[in-house]
Short mmCIF file of C-alpha atoms in Angstrom, two decimals:
data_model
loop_
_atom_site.label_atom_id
_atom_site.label_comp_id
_atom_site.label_asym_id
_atom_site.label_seq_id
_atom_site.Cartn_x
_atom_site.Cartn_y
_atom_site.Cartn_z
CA UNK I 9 140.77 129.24 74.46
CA UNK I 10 141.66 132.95 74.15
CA UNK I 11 145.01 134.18 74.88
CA UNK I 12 144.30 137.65 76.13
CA UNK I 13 146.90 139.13 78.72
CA UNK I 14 146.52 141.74 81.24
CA UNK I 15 147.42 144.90 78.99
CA UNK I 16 144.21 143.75 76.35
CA UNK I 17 141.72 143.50 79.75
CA UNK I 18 143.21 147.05 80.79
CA UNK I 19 142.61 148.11 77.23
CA UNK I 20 139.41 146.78 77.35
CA UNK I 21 138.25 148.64 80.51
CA UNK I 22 139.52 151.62 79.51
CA UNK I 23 137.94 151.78 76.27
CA UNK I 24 134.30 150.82 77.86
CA UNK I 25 134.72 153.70 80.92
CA UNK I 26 135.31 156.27 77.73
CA UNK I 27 132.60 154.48 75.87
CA UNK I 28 130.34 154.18 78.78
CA UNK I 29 131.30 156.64 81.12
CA UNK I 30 131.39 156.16 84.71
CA UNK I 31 127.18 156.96 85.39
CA UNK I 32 126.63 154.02 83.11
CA UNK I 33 129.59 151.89 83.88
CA UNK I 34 127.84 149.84 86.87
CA UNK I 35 124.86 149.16 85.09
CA UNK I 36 126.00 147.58 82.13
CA UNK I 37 128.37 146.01 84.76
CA UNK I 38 124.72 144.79 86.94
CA UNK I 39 123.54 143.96 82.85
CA UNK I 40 126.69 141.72 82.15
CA UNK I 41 126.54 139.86 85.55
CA UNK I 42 122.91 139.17 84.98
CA UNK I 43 123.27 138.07 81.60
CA UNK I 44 126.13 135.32 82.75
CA UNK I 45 123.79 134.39 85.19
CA UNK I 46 121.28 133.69 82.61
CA UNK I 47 123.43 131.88 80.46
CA UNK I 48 124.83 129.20 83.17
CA UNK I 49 121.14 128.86 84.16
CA UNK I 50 119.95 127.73 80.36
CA UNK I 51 123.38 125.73 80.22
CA UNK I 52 122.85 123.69 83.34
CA UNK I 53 119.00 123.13 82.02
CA UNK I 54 120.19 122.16 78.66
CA UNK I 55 122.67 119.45 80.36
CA UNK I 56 120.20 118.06 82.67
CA UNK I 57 117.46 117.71 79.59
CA UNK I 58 119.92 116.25 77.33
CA UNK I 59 120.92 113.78 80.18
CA UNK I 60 117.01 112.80 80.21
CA UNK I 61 116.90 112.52 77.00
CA UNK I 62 119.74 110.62 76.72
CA UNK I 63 118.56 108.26 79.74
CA UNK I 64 115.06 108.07 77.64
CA UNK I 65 116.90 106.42 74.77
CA UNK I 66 118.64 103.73 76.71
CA UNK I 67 115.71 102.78 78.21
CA UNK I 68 114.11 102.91 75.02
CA UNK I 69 116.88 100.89 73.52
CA UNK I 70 116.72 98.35 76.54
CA UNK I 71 112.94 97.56 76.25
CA UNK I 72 113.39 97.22 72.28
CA UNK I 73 115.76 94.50 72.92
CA UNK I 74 113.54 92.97 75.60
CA UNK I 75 110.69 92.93 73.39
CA UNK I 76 112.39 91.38 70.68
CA UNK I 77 113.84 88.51 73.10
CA UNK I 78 109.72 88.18 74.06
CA UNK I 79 108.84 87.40 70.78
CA UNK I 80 111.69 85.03 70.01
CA UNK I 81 110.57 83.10 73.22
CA UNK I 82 106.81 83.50 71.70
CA UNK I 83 107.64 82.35 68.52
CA UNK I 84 110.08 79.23 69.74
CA UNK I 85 106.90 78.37 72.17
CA UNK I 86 104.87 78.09 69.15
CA UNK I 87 107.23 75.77 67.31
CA UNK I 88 107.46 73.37 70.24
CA UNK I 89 103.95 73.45 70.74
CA UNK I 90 103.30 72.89 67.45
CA UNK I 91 106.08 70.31 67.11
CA UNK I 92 103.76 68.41 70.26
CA UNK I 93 100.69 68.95 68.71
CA UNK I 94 102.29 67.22 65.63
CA UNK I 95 103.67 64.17 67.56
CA UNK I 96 100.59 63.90 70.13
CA UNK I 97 98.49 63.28 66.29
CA UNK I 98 100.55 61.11 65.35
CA UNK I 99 100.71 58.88 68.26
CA UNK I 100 96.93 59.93 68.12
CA UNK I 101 97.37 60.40 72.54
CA UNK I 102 96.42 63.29 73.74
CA UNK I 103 99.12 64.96 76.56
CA UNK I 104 100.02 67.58 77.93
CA UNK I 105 104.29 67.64 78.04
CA UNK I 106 106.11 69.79 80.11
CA UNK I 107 107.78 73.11 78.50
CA UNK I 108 111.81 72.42 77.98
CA UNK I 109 114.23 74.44 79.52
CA UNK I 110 115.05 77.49 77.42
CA UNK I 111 117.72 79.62 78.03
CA UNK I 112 117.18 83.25 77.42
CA UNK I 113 118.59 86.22 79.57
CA UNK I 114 115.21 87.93 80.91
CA UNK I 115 114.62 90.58 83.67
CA UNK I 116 112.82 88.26 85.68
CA UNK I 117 112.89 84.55 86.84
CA UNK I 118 111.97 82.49 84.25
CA UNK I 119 113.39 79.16 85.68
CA UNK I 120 111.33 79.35 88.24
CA UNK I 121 108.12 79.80 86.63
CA UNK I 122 109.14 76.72 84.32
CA UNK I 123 110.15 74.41 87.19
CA UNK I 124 106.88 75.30 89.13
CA UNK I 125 104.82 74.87 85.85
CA UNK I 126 106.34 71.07 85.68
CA UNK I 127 104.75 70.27 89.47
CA UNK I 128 101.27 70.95 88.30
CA UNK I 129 99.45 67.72 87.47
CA UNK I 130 98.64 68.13 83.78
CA UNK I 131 102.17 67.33 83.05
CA UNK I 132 103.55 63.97 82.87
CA UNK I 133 107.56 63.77 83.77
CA UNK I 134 108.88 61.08 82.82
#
């Protein structure tokens, strides 16, 4: 990032022992250590929270999308319910159908819940 050779560092040096002199020269050299010391401390705490907050908003961005497939599901569970309810008044029978199979990626099982909900006696498969 900088280009500074050996002859600017001695330069340097030489310039803060006649600035400084050599009763103060270790202490602003204890003050300068310290300081770096501070500074790496805030930077790794400023990576770590920015890595949390940056984990926050995927997860954030995850269950948005989950929550949005939800109410799809809620709202296409409606319609078909609805679309029974319409055919059941027609037919003027009243039934109890089994869900159809809906295909949705979800975070948990939901073929299994729909295949066990078929076995219970209120449904008719045929």
């Amino acid at each position: 990032m900088f280009d500074v050779g050996f002859s600017e560092i001695l330069f340097l040096g030489i310039i803060t022992v006649i600035v400084l002199g050599p009763e103060k020269l270790p202490e602003a050299i204890r003050y300068i250590t310290k300081l770096k010391l501070k500074i790496t401390s805030l930077k790794a705490s400023l990576n770590q929270t920015l890595e949390k907050e940056f984990e926050l908003n995927q997860l954030k961005n995850e269950l948005n999308n989950e929550i949005i497939q939800v109410k799809n599901l809620e709202k296409r569970m409606q319609d078909y319910f609805l679309k029974l309810e319409n055919e059941t008044i027609k037919l003027d029978i009243k039934r109890y159908y089994p869900i159809e199979k809906i295909n949705i990626k979800a975070p948990y099982q939901h073929d299994f819940f729909i295949e066990n909900l078929m076995h219970w006696s209120c449904f008719n498969l045929k």
